[in-house]
Tab-separated table of C-alpha atoms in Angstrom:
chain	number	residue	atom	x	y	z
A	1	MET	CA	-40.635	152.914	138.433
A	2	LYS	CA	-37.495	150.612	138.726
A	3	GLY	CA	-37.472	148.579	141.861
A	4	ALA	CA	-35.175	145.864	143.533
A	5	LEU	CA	-35.009	142.791	145.226
A	6	GLU	CA	-32.716	142.192	148.522
A	7	LEU	CA	-32.022	138.787	149.432
A	8	LEU	CA	-32.841	138.344	153.330
A	9	GLN	CA	-31.864	134.595	153.696
A	10	ARG	CA	-30.883	131.881	151.830
A	11	VAL	CA	-31.794	128.289	153.590
A	12	SER	CA	-31.007	124.760	152.724
A	13	ALA	CA	-34.241	123.149	153.460
A	14	HIS	CA	-34.122	119.776	151.434
A	15	ALA	CA	-30.883	117.856	151.404
A	16	ASP	CA	-29.935	116.263	148.139
A	17	ALA	CA	-33.328	117.065	146.558
A	18	SER	CA	-35.355	119.551	144.937
A	19	CYS	CA	-37.539	121.898	146.981
A	20	TRP	CA	-40.658	122.039	144.888
A	21	TYR	CA	-42.977	124.467	146.527
A	22	VAL	CA	-43.461	126.977	149.162
A	23	ALA	CA	-46.281	128.314	150.943
A	24	TRP	CA	-46.964	131.279	153.409
A	25	ASN	CA	-49.764	130.435	156.015
A	26	PRO	CA	-52.592	133.316	156.115
A	27	ALA	CA	-51.091	134.917	158.894
A	28	GLY	CA	-47.789	135.080	157.255
A	29	THR	CA	-45.638	134.003	160.332
A	30	LEU	CA	-44.955	130.566	158.668
A	31	LEU	CA	-43.576	129.043	155.663
A	32	ALA	CA	-44.156	125.412	154.562
A	33	SER	CA	-41.652	123.921	152.258
A	34	CYS	CA	-41.994	120.305	150.648
A	35	GLY	CA	-39.604	118.726	148.391
A	36	GLY	CA	-38.203	115.268	146.641
A	37	ASP	CA	-36.762	114.245	149.984
A	38	ARG	CA	-40.601	113.373	150.510
A	39	ALA	CA	-40.977	115.562	153.265
A	40	ILE	CA	-42.586	118.766	154.416
A	41	ARG	CA	-40.942	121.232	156.627
A	42	ILE	CA	-42.593	124.231	158.586
A	43	TRP	CA	-40.151	127.272	159.003
A	44	GLY	CA	-40.600	130.343	161.496
A	45	LYS	CA	-39.148	133.078	162.341
A	46	GLU	CA	-36.644	133.485	165.279
A	47	GLY	CA	-35.045	136.690	165.671
A	48	ASP	CA	-33.876	137.815	162.474
A	49	SER	CA	-33.819	134.464	160.792
A	50	TRP	CA	-36.023	131.790	159.562
A	51	GLU	CA	-35.730	128.324	161.470
A	52	CYS	CA	-37.106	124.806	161.072
A	53	LYS	CA	-39.996	124.370	163.489
A	54	CYS	CA	-41.030	120.927	162.740
A	55	VAL	CA	-40.408	118.103	159.932
A	56	LEU	CA	-43.422	116.195	158.639
A	57	ALA	CA	-41.601	113.209	157.278
A	58	ASP	CA	-43.736	109.863	157.334
A	59	GLY	CA	-46.862	111.480	155.469
A	60	HIS	CA	-45.633	110.454	151.940
A	61	GLN	CA	-44.037	107.588	149.944
A	62	ARG	CA	-42.564	109.969	147.166
A	63	THR	CA	-42.069	113.409	146.294
A	64	VAL	CA	-44.468	115.971	148.025
A	65	ARG	CA	-45.110	118.491	145.120
A	66	LYS	CA	-47.285	121.166	146.352
A	67	VAL	CA	-48.504	122.337	149.868
A	68	ALA	CA	-51.498	124.591	150.843
A	69	TRP	CA	-52.720	126.150	153.847
A	70	SER	CA	-56.369	126.302	154.725
A	71	PRO	CA	-57.894	129.999	154.954
A	72	CYS	CA	-57.920	129.340	158.673
A	73	GLY	CA	-54.443	128.542	159.215
A	74	LYS	CA	-55.412	125.193	161.242
A	75	TYR	CA	-54.924	122.849	158.527
A	76	LEU	CA	-52.205	121.941	155.726
A	77	ALA	CA	-52.842	120.054	152.792
A	78	SER	CA	-50.013	118.116	150.696
A	79	ALA	CA	-49.972	116.728	147.291
A	80	SER	CA	-47.757	113.911	146.369
A	81	PHE	CA	-46.223	111.639	143.613
A	82	ASP	CA	-47.568	108.975	145.480
A	83	ALA	CA	-51.104	109.418	144.310
A	84	THR	CA	-52.525	111.004	147.886
A	85	THR	CA	-53.396	114.301	149.330
A	86	CYS	CA	-52.656	114.576	153.177
A	87	ILE	CA	-54.497	116.558	155.577
A	88	TRP	CA	-52.618	117.637	158.338
A	89	LYS	CA	-54.171	119.300	161.546
A	90	LYS	CA	-51.878	122.036	163.476
A	91	THR	CA	-51.466	121.043	167.204
A	92	ASP	CA	-49.515	123.633	169.246
A	93	ASP	CA	-45.852	122.965	168.409
A	94	ASP	CA	-46.472	120.013	165.886
A	95	PHE	CA	-48.844	118.528	163.012
A	96	GLU	CA	-50.759	115.466	163.096
A	97	SER	CA	-51.949	113.592	159.931
A	98	LEU	CA	-55.857	114.086	160.116
A	99	THR	CA	-56.489	112.056	156.765
A	100	VAL	CA	-55.346	110.854	153.282
A	101	LEU	CA	-57.391	111.549	150.383
A	102	GLU	CA	-57.164	108.840	148.030
A	103	GLY	CA	-58.554	108.295	144.571
A	104	HIS	CA	-56.301	109.811	141.647
A	105	GLU	CA	-55.014	106.816	139.472
A	106	ASN	CA	-51.167	108.650	139.865
A	107	GLU	CA	-49.406	111.649	140.753
A	108	VAL	CA	-51.263	114.606	142.351
A	109	LYS	CA	-49.817	117.720	141.079
A	110	CYS	CA	-51.617	120.201	143.346
A	111	VAL	CA	-54.087	120.531	145.956
A	112	ALA	CA	-55.650	124.136	146.957
A	113	TRP	CA	-58.285	125.133	149.181
A	114	ALA	CA	-61.266	127.437	148.439
A	115	PRO	CA	-61.182	130.799	150.265
A	116	SER	CA	-64.676	129.667	151.962
A	117	GLY	CA	-62.329	126.939	153.796
A	118	ASN	CA	-65.145	123.849	153.122
A	119	LEU	CA	-63.800	123.206	149.204
A	120	LEU	CA	-60.710	121.671	148.396
A	121	ALA	CA	-59.700	120.802	144.735
A	122	THR	CA	-56.605	118.442	143.761
A	123	CYS	CA	-55.476	117.678	140.087
A	124	SER	CA	-53.330	114.971	138.519
A	125	ARG	CA	-51.407	113.187	136.089
A	126	ASP	CA	-54.587	111.237	135.139
A	127	LYS	CA	-55.906	114.341	133.993
A	128	SER	CA	-58.740	114.907	136.065
A	129	VAL	CA	-59.345	117.526	138.753
A	130	TRP	CA	-61.188	116.349	141.912
A	131	ILE	CA	-63.283	118.761	144.095
A	132	TRP	CA	-63.557	117.977	147.682
A	133	GLU	CA	-66.235	119.027	150.336
A	134	VAL	CA	-65.220	119.434	153.911
A	135	ASP	CA	-67.798	119.146	156.537
A	136	LYS	CA	-68.047	120.314	160.358
A	137	GLU	CA	-66.588	116.861	161.604
A	138	ASP	CA	-63.377	117.134	159.510
A	139	GLU	CA	-64.965	114.443	157.061
A	140	TYR	CA	-63.833	115.112	153.447
A	141	GLU	CA	-65.983	113.827	150.361
A	142	CYS	CA	-65.202	113.817	146.668
A	143	VAL	CA	-68.135	115.546	145.262
A	144	SER	CA	-67.143	116.064	141.583
A	145	VAL	CA	-64.447	114.470	139.119
A	146	VAL	CA	-64.077	116.588	136.134
A	147	ASN	CA	-62.373	115.320	133.068
A	148	SER	CA	-61.830	118.302	131.013
A	149	HIS	CA	-58.187	118.331	130.311
A	150	THR	CA	-56.584	115.707	127.610
A	151	GLN	CA	-53.293	115.671	129.491
A	152	ASP	CA	-51.578	115.584	132.850
A	153	VAL	CA	-53.075	118.684	135.043
A	154	LYS	CA	-50.445	120.800	136.615
A	155	HIS	CA	-52.074	123.211	139.015
A	156	VAL	CA	-55.345	124.311	140.316
A	157	VAL	CA	-56.186	127.637	141.770
A	158	TRP	CA	-59.452	129.110	143.447
A	159	HIS	CA	-60.949	132.650	142.617
A	160	PRO	CA	-60.288	134.748	145.566
A	161	THR	CA	-63.917	135.866	145.972
A	162	ARG	CA	-66.193	133.970	143.829
A	163	LYS	CA	-67.070	130.078	143.831
A	164	LEU	CA	-64.954	129.288	140.522
A	165	LEU	CA	-61.779	127.442	139.838
A	166	ALA	CA	-59.154	127.405	137.257
A	167	SER	CA	-56.818	124.442	136.270
A	168	ALA	CA	-53.656	124.587	134.065
A	169	SER	CA	-52.340	121.525	131.846
A	170	TYR	CA	-49.574	119.843	129.983
A	171	ASP	CA	-52.277	119.979	127.111
A	172	ASN	CA	-51.474	123.479	126.856
A	173	LYS	CA	-54.883	124.900	127.752
A	174	VAL	CA	-56.618	126.585	131.037
A	175	CYS	CA	-60.069	125.476	132.083
A	176	ILE	CA	-62.580	127.575	134.292
A	177	TYR	CA	-64.988	125.527	136.398
A	178	LYS	CA	-68.043	126.559	137.927
A	179	GLU	CA	-70.856	124.422	140.130
A	180	GLU	CA	-73.923	123.744	138.120
A	181	ASP	CA	-76.855	121.762	139.803
A	182	ASP	CA	-74.412	120.303	142.533
A	183	ASP	CA	-71.789	119.459	139.998
A	184	TRP	CA	-68.617	121.162	138.781
A	185	GLU	CA	-68.006	121.339	135.060
A	186	CYS	CA	-65.788	123.156	132.931
A	187	ARG	CA	-67.187	126.508	131.665
A	188	ALA	CA	-64.459	128.076	129.630
A	189	THR	CA	-61.229	126.914	128.217
A	190	LEU	CA	-58.466	129.409	127.564
A	191	GLU	CA	-56.105	128.462	124.440
A	192	GLY	CA	-53.154	130.407	123.480
A	193	HIS	CA	-50.052	128.930	125.368
A	194	GLU	CA	-47.870	126.852	122.759
A	195	SER	CA	-46.803	124.499	125.662
A	196	THR	CA	-47.399	123.222	128.938
A	197	VAL	CA	-48.916	125.490	131.247
A	198	TRP	CA	-47.479	125.326	134.884
A	199	SER	CA	-49.141	127.633	137.128
A	200	LEU	CA	-52.082	130.284	137.550
A	201	ALA	CA	-52.703	133.212	139.548
A	202	PHE	CA	-55.891	135.413	140.084
A	203	ASP	CA	-55.208	139.194	140.660
A	204	PRO	CA	-56.260	140.512	143.899
A	205	GLU	CA	-59.924	141.512	142.966
A	206	GLY	CA	-60.159	138.233	140.701
A	207	GLN	CA	-60.767	140.179	137.579
A	208	ARG	CA	-58.017	138.873	135.795
A	209	LEU	CA	-55.782	135.432	135.471
A	210	ALA	CA	-52.024	135.388	134.887
A	211	SER	CA	-50.758	131.905	133.537
A	212	CYS	CA	-47.056	130.753	133.022
A	213	SER	CA	-45.939	128.269	130.627
A	214	ASP	CA	-43.166	125.862	129.147
A	215	ASP	CA	-43.312	128.360	126.289
A	216	ARG	CA	-41.443	131.009	128.232
A	217	THR	CA	-44.675	133.475	128.087
A	218	VAL	CA	-46.743	135.021	130.892
A	219	LYS	CA	-50.287	135.756	129.552
A	220	ILE	CA	-52.859	137.716	131.483
A	221	TRP	CA	-56.567	136.834	130.562
A	222	LYS	CA	-59.559	138.725	131.462
A	223	GLU	CA	-63.304	137.503	131.773
A	224	SER	CA	-65.438	139.019	129.364
A	225	THR	CA	-69.487	138.991	129.218
A	226	PRO	CA	-70.441	138.355	125.547
A	227	GLY	CA	-73.125	141.036	124.290
A	228	ASP	CA	-75.560	138.446	123.152
A	229	GLY	CA	-77.049	138.185	126.914
A	230	SER	CA	-75.766	134.464	127.021
A	231	THR	CA	-74.349	133.201	130.375
A	232	ASP	CA	-71.440	131.458	128.973
A	233	GLU	CA	-68.234	132.725	130.135
A	234	SER	CA	-65.452	133.560	127.863
A	235	TRP	CA	-61.763	134.731	128.821
A	236	LYS	CA	-59.391	136.965	126.572
A	237	CYS	CA	-55.883	137.048	126.599
A	238	VAL	CA	-55.260	140.771	127.165
A	239	CYS	CA	-51.586	140.798	127.628
A	240	ASN	CA	-48.750	138.302	126.481
A	241	LEU	CA	-45.393	138.944	128.211
A	242	SER	CA	-42.792	137.307	126.029
A	243	GLY	CA	-38.899	137.569	125.599
A	244	CYS	CA	-38.633	138.403	129.318
A	245	HIS	CA	-38.046	134.723	130.254
A	246	GLU	CA	-35.045	132.303	128.861
A	247	ARG	CA	-36.383	128.837	129.924
A	248	PRO	CA	-39.918	127.481	130.994
A	249	VAL	CA	-41.813	129.779	133.468
A	250	TYR	CA	-42.915	127.327	136.603
A	251	ASP	CA	-44.776	129.429	138.905
A	252	VAL	CA	-46.519	133.118	138.892
A	253	ALA	CA	-47.714	134.749	141.955
A	254	TRP	CA	-50.138	137.899	142.073
A	255	CYS	CA	-49.138	140.061	145.251
A	256	ARG	CA	-52.727	140.475	147.190
A	257	LEU	CA	-51.313	143.897	148.854
A	258	THR	CA	-49.346	145.640	145.996
A	259	GLY	CA	-50.528	143.804	142.649
A	260	ALA	CA	-47.132	143.138	141.674
A	261	LEU	CA	-46.525	139.982	139.840
A	262	ALA	CA	-43.684	137.466	140.473
A	263	THR	CA	-42.529	134.949	138.179
A	264	ALA	CA	-40.319	131.722	139.056
A	265	CYS	CA	-38.096	130.671	136.185
A	266	GLY	CA	-35.981	127.673	134.689
A	267	ASP	CA	-33.433	129.990	134.208
A	268	ASP	CA	-32.660	130.342	137.754
A	269	GLY	CA	-34.143	133.789	137.705
A	270	VAL	CA	-36.767	135.580	139.724
A	271	ARG	CA	-38.577	138.828	138.266
A	272	VAL	CA	-41.082	141.136	139.478
A	273	PHE	CA	-43.551	142.699	136.875
A	274	ARG	CA	-45.750	145.766	138.015
A	275	GLU	CA	-48.732	147.263	135.947
A	276	ASP	CA	-48.496	150.660	134.160
A	277	PRO	CA	-51.191	152.768	135.878
A	278	THR	CA	-51.733	154.685	132.881
A	279	ALA	CA	-52.761	151.821	130.616
A	280	ASP	CA	-56.270	151.019	129.307
A	281	PRO	CA	-57.829	148.226	131.656
A	282	GLU	CA	-58.744	146.191	128.614
A	283	GLN	CA	-55.263	146.134	127.442
A	284	PRO	CA	-52.944	145.995	130.501
A	285	VAL	CA	-49.293	146.874	130.266
A	286	PHE	CA	-46.650	145.088	132.654
A	287	PHE	CA	-43.150	146.135	132.560
A	288	MET	CA	-40.223	144.424	134.475
A	289	SER	CA	-39.605	146.105	137.645
A	290	ALA	CA	-36.608	143.830	139.231
A	291	HIS	CA	-34.863	140.941	138.079
A	292	VAL	CA	-32.330	138.738	139.793
A	293	PRO	CA	-30.588	136.791	137.160
A	294	LYS	CA	-29.134	134.037	139.396
A	295	ALA	CA	-31.221	133.995	142.470
A	296	HIS	CA	-30.799	130.365	143.209
A	297	GLY	CA	-28.020	128.034	141.449
A	298	GLN	CA	-30.932	125.984	139.576
A	299	ASP	CA	-34.219	126.302	138.383
A	300	ILE	CA	-36.683	128.317	140.500
A	301	ASN	CA	-40.010	126.122	140.968
A	302	CYS	CA	-42.081	128.544	143.050
A	303	VAL	CA	-42.599	131.979	143.984
A	304	SER	CA	-44.764	133.246	146.797
A	305	TRP	CA	-45.754	136.546	148.237
A	306	ASN	CA	-46.330	136.875	151.956
A	307	PRO	CA	-49.834	137.484	152.588
A	308	LYS	CA	-49.430	140.280	155.529
A	309	GLU	CA	-45.911	141.961	155.006
A	310	ALA	CA	-45.872	143.805	151.552
A	311	GLY	CA	-42.789	143.304	149.399
A	312	LEU	CA	-41.845	140.154	151.210
A	313	LEU	CA	-41.269	137.258	148.813
A	314	ALA	CA	-40.302	133.338	148.931
A	315	THR	CA	-38.808	131.344	146.281
A	316	CYS	CA	-37.217	127.697	146.080
A	317	SER	CA	-35.341	125.624	143.749
A	318	ASP	CA	-34.152	122.522	142.270
A	319	ASN	CA	-30.948	122.597	144.447
A	320	GLY	CA	-33.183	122.104	147.637
A	321	GLU	CA	-33.076	125.862	148.787
A	322	PHE	CA	-35.508	128.378	149.605
A	323	ALA	CA	-34.812	132.089	149.784
A	324	ILE	CA	-36.708	135.128	151.396
A	325	TRP	CA	-36.554	138.376	149.373
A	326	LYS	CA	-37.612	141.996	150.162
A	327	TYR	CA	-39.168	143.618	147.315
A	328	ASN	CA	-38.949	147.372	146.915
A	329	SER	CA	-41.046	148.960	144.308
A	330	ASP	CA	-38.495	152.258	143.972
A	331	SER	CA	-34.915	151.862	144.765
B	1	MET	CA	-16.952	124.533	123.204
B	2	GLU	CA	-15.885	121.497	121.146
B	3	GLU	CA	-14.083	120.327	124.398
B	4	LYS	CA	-17.384	120.759	126.414
B	5	ALA	CA	-19.400	118.737	123.454
B	6	LEU	CA	-16.802	115.938	124.071
B	7	GLU	CA	-17.133	115.913	127.541
B	8	VAL	CA	-20.751	115.387	127.243
B	9	TYR	CA	-20.519	112.870	124.623
B	10	ASP	CA	-18.369	110.951	126.938
B	11	VAL	CA	-20.997	110.534	129.342
B	12	ILE	CA	-23.667	109.519	127.017
B	13	ARG	CA	-21.806	107.231	124.558
B	14	THR	CA	-21.692	104.471	127.225
B	15	ILE	CA	-25.303	104.241	128.232
B	16	ARG	CA	-26.552	100.938	127.180
B	17	ASP	CA	-29.419	100.442	124.895
B	18	PRO	CA	-32.791	99.191	127.122
B	19	GLU	CA	-33.227	96.040	124.765
B	20	LYS	CA	-30.005	95.080	123.002
B	21	PRO	CA	-26.773	94.215	124.767
B	22	ASN	CA	-25.070	97.468	122.942
B	23	THR	CA	-24.052	100.923	124.080
B	24	LEU	CA	-25.858	104.018	122.807
B	25	GLU	CA	-22.755	104.899	120.713
B	26	GLU	CA	-22.397	101.358	119.175
B	27	LEU	CA	-25.981	101.432	118.157
B	28	ASP	CA	-25.576	104.958	116.422
B	29	VAL	CA	-28.113	106.149	118.514
B	30	VAL	CA	-25.908	108.904	119.749
B	31	THR	CA	-22.920	110.546	117.906
B	32	GLU	CA	-20.341	113.013	118.497
B	33	LYS	CA	-22.312	115.356	116.060
B	34	CYS	CA	-25.610	114.803	118.241
B	35	VAL	CA	-24.354	117.070	120.948
B	36	GLU	CA	-24.630	120.793	120.567
B	37	VAL	CA	-23.043	123.172	123.254
B	38	GLN	CA	-23.838	126.664	123.605
B	39	GLU	CA	-22.483	129.052	126.278
B	40	LEU	CA	-25.099	130.534	128.708
B	41	GLY	CA	-22.872	132.949	130.096
B	42	ASP	CA	-20.839	132.441	133.500
B	43	GLU	CA	-19.553	129.226	133.235
B	44	GLU	CA	-22.891	127.562	132.478
B	45	TYR	CA	-23.522	126.078	129.046
B	46	LEU	CA	-26.720	124.651	127.300
B	47	ILE	CA	-26.554	121.291	125.953
B	48	ILE	CA	-28.795	120.114	123.362
B	49	ILE	CA	-28.738	116.139	122.562
B	50	ARG	CA	-30.692	114.804	119.391
B	51	PHE	CA	-30.494	110.916	119.530
B	52	SER	CA	-31.719	108.487	117.034
B	53	PRO	CA	-33.828	105.594	118.627
B	54	THR	CA	-33.253	102.469	116.596
B	55	VAL	CA	-36.720	101.464	116.724
B	56	PRO	CA	-39.946	103.525	116.639
B	57	HIS	CA	-41.393	102.142	119.738
B	58	CYS	CA	-42.641	105.411	121.697
B	59	SER	CA	-41.757	103.505	125.469
B	60	LEU	CA	-38.215	102.698	124.077
B	61	ALA	CA	-37.515	106.151	122.908
B	62	THR	CA	-38.644	107.659	125.858
B	63	LEU	CA	-36.781	105.394	128.034
B	64	ILE	CA	-33.485	106.355	126.135
B	65	GLY	CA	-34.587	109.996	126.637
B	66	LEU	CA	-34.810	109.464	130.376
B	67	CYS	CA	-31.525	107.579	130.517
B	68	LEU	CA	-29.834	110.599	128.685
B	69	GLN	CA	-31.492	112.962	131.331
B	70	VAL	CA	-30.473	110.992	134.510
B	71	LYS	CA	-27.003	110.315	133.417
B	72	LEU	CA	-26.229	113.785	132.608
B	73	GLN	CA	-27.863	115.604	135.559
B	74	ARG	CA	-25.655	113.022	137.634
B	75	CYS	CA	-22.391	113.024	135.900
B	76	LEU	CA	-21.818	116.399	133.929
B	77	PRO	CA	-19.241	118.081	136.593
B	78	PHE	CA	-20.068	121.594	135.147
B	79	LYS	CA	-23.241	123.852	135.364
B	80	HIS	CA	-25.661	123.497	132.663
B	81	LYS	CA	-29.369	123.295	131.193
B	82	LEU	CA	-30.510	120.372	129.023
B	83	GLU	CA	-32.856	119.865	126.218
B	84	ILE	CA	-33.136	116.388	124.745
B	85	TYR	CA	-34.761	115.712	121.431
B	86	ILE	CA	-35.224	112.767	118.803
B	87	THR	CA	-33.712	113.594	115.914
B	88	GLU	CA	-36.242	114.838	113.200
B	89	GLY	CA	-37.944	112.456	111.030
B	90	THR	CA	-36.849	109.357	112.900
B	91	HIS	CA	-40.444	108.774	114.626
B	92	SER	CA	-44.046	109.472	114.141
B	93	THR	CA	-44.732	110.693	117.519
B	94	GLU	CA	-41.462	112.866	118.097
B	95	GLU	CA	-43.392	115.842	119.284
B	96	ASP	CA	-45.065	113.865	121.849
B	97	ILE	CA	-42.035	112.191	122.920
B	98	ASN	CA	-39.980	115.155	123.193
B	99	LYS	CA	-42.365	117.130	125.326
B	100	GLN	CA	-42.216	114.144	127.757
B	101	ILE	CA	-38.668	113.880	128.001
B	102	ASN	CA	-38.193	117.722	128.454
B	103	ASP	CA	-40.898	117.868	131.310
B	104	LYS	CA	-38.605	117.824	134.440
B	105	GLU	CA	-41.658	117.021	136.547
B	106	ARG	CA	-42.448	113.714	134.730
B	107	VAL	CA	-38.762	113.067	134.386
B	108	ALA	CA	-38.923	113.363	138.443
B	109	ALA	CA	-41.822	111.065	139.057
B	110	ALA	CA	-40.729	108.646	136.426
B	111	MET	CA	-37.622	107.927	138.548
B	112	GLU	CA	-39.627	107.503	141.639
B	113	ASN	CA	-41.472	104.522	139.662
B	114	PRO	CA	-39.357	101.339	140.915
B	115	SER	CA	-39.414	99.438	137.640
B	116	LEU	CA	-38.845	102.425	135.233
B	117	ARG	CA	-35.963	103.487	137.663
B	118	GLU	CA	-34.598	100.034	137.860
B	119	MET	CA	-34.438	99.795	133.886
B	120	VAL	CA	-32.738	103.360	133.973
B	121	GLU	CA	-30.422	102.343	136.624
B	122	GLN	CA	-29.412	99.210	134.211
B	123	CYS	CA	-28.554	101.366	131.281
B	124	VAL	CA	-26.594	104.288	132.945
B	125	THR	CA	-24.856	102.661	135.588
B	126	GLU	CA	-21.199	101.988	134.778
B	127	PRO	CA	-19.672	98.657	135.203
B	128	ASP	CA	-17.075	99.909	138.036
B	129	ASP	CA	-19.811	101.864	139.790
């Protein structure tokens, strides 16, 4: 099942700065990029090529590290090294700054919208994860501050169907959070990585979690219910992809449409892994289906599957570029 | 490879120590031997630097590491990946410092901190820049 990645377009998005993250809107028609030039750019397709539709340049005082679209596609959240998270509302051909969420003591490393649309999570170098609630009047309120990590928290991601959150940290661990009596708390800690965990992705059904790390591995974790009837969650590492990446793995993305797993690596390469359908579900096997060794001229920071068009993939790099690829599973 | 190592050393030897009015070379914080170069293929090289800070202070060691990162990123003309470490046995919190220096997100954020940036600029700017 050898696949191939075809380059469709390469765009110089953030001049003289790193492009840190790219995110597709839920409709799959727009791509938001953000970077070290402190700007967010929104890209849309005009004919065959991706063009810049608007620039959000005055929202942050420092690097914009990540951006996230709300499930309805009308809002965009941006997380910045300036310690704030900005919420933008989409108007016909532009975005306006709706509100600025403050509270973290230093750099915000990630922002993620829950599938329900009324919860937001942020995380920071201040070691905390904050959960925010949004009400019908577009008012944001922090409902929980959780301090489960002992170091910088790099990434947060929501479960696709359940009210469950996962976070990845410089402390080499992954935490899983659930709501208990109106308060969010850490219910499980996943240990195994030997260095910073940079990113996380749930599989389409939400049964497994992929984590990627500075230790050059990608691990797949599966939830297991203990036989003694207790309600404590535990997650076991059921697969370890090692020896495939030569430098830190900065991002991992699990395609909702095809189940393919993509990785962004500090060796400038983008890789796509497929699951062996004949393997035991408790011991999944992944093999590398496609690999572009020098996808960009520098480290790849992010990889993102288009939510509507199967096989369409975006990557972005420290050289300020993003690229759009078409992945074919049989070539 | 020796030539490449010398090219790298030429860039770092003139970095000034954050506290003393001397260069890193003069204080033996870096030496020619502290630079290791490996070919990654296709005109790209992996550079490994092992430096020995003069004092055990964490913040100074991290600052020197930051100066090394910044100057090399700016001045090396060839494609490279960089790893910077404190020489083994020279510091009690080696692992902590090494982890911080090699976390590019932490390095980028540190350089957006005005006072840290100012200190780094003072150490890495050549007199005729």
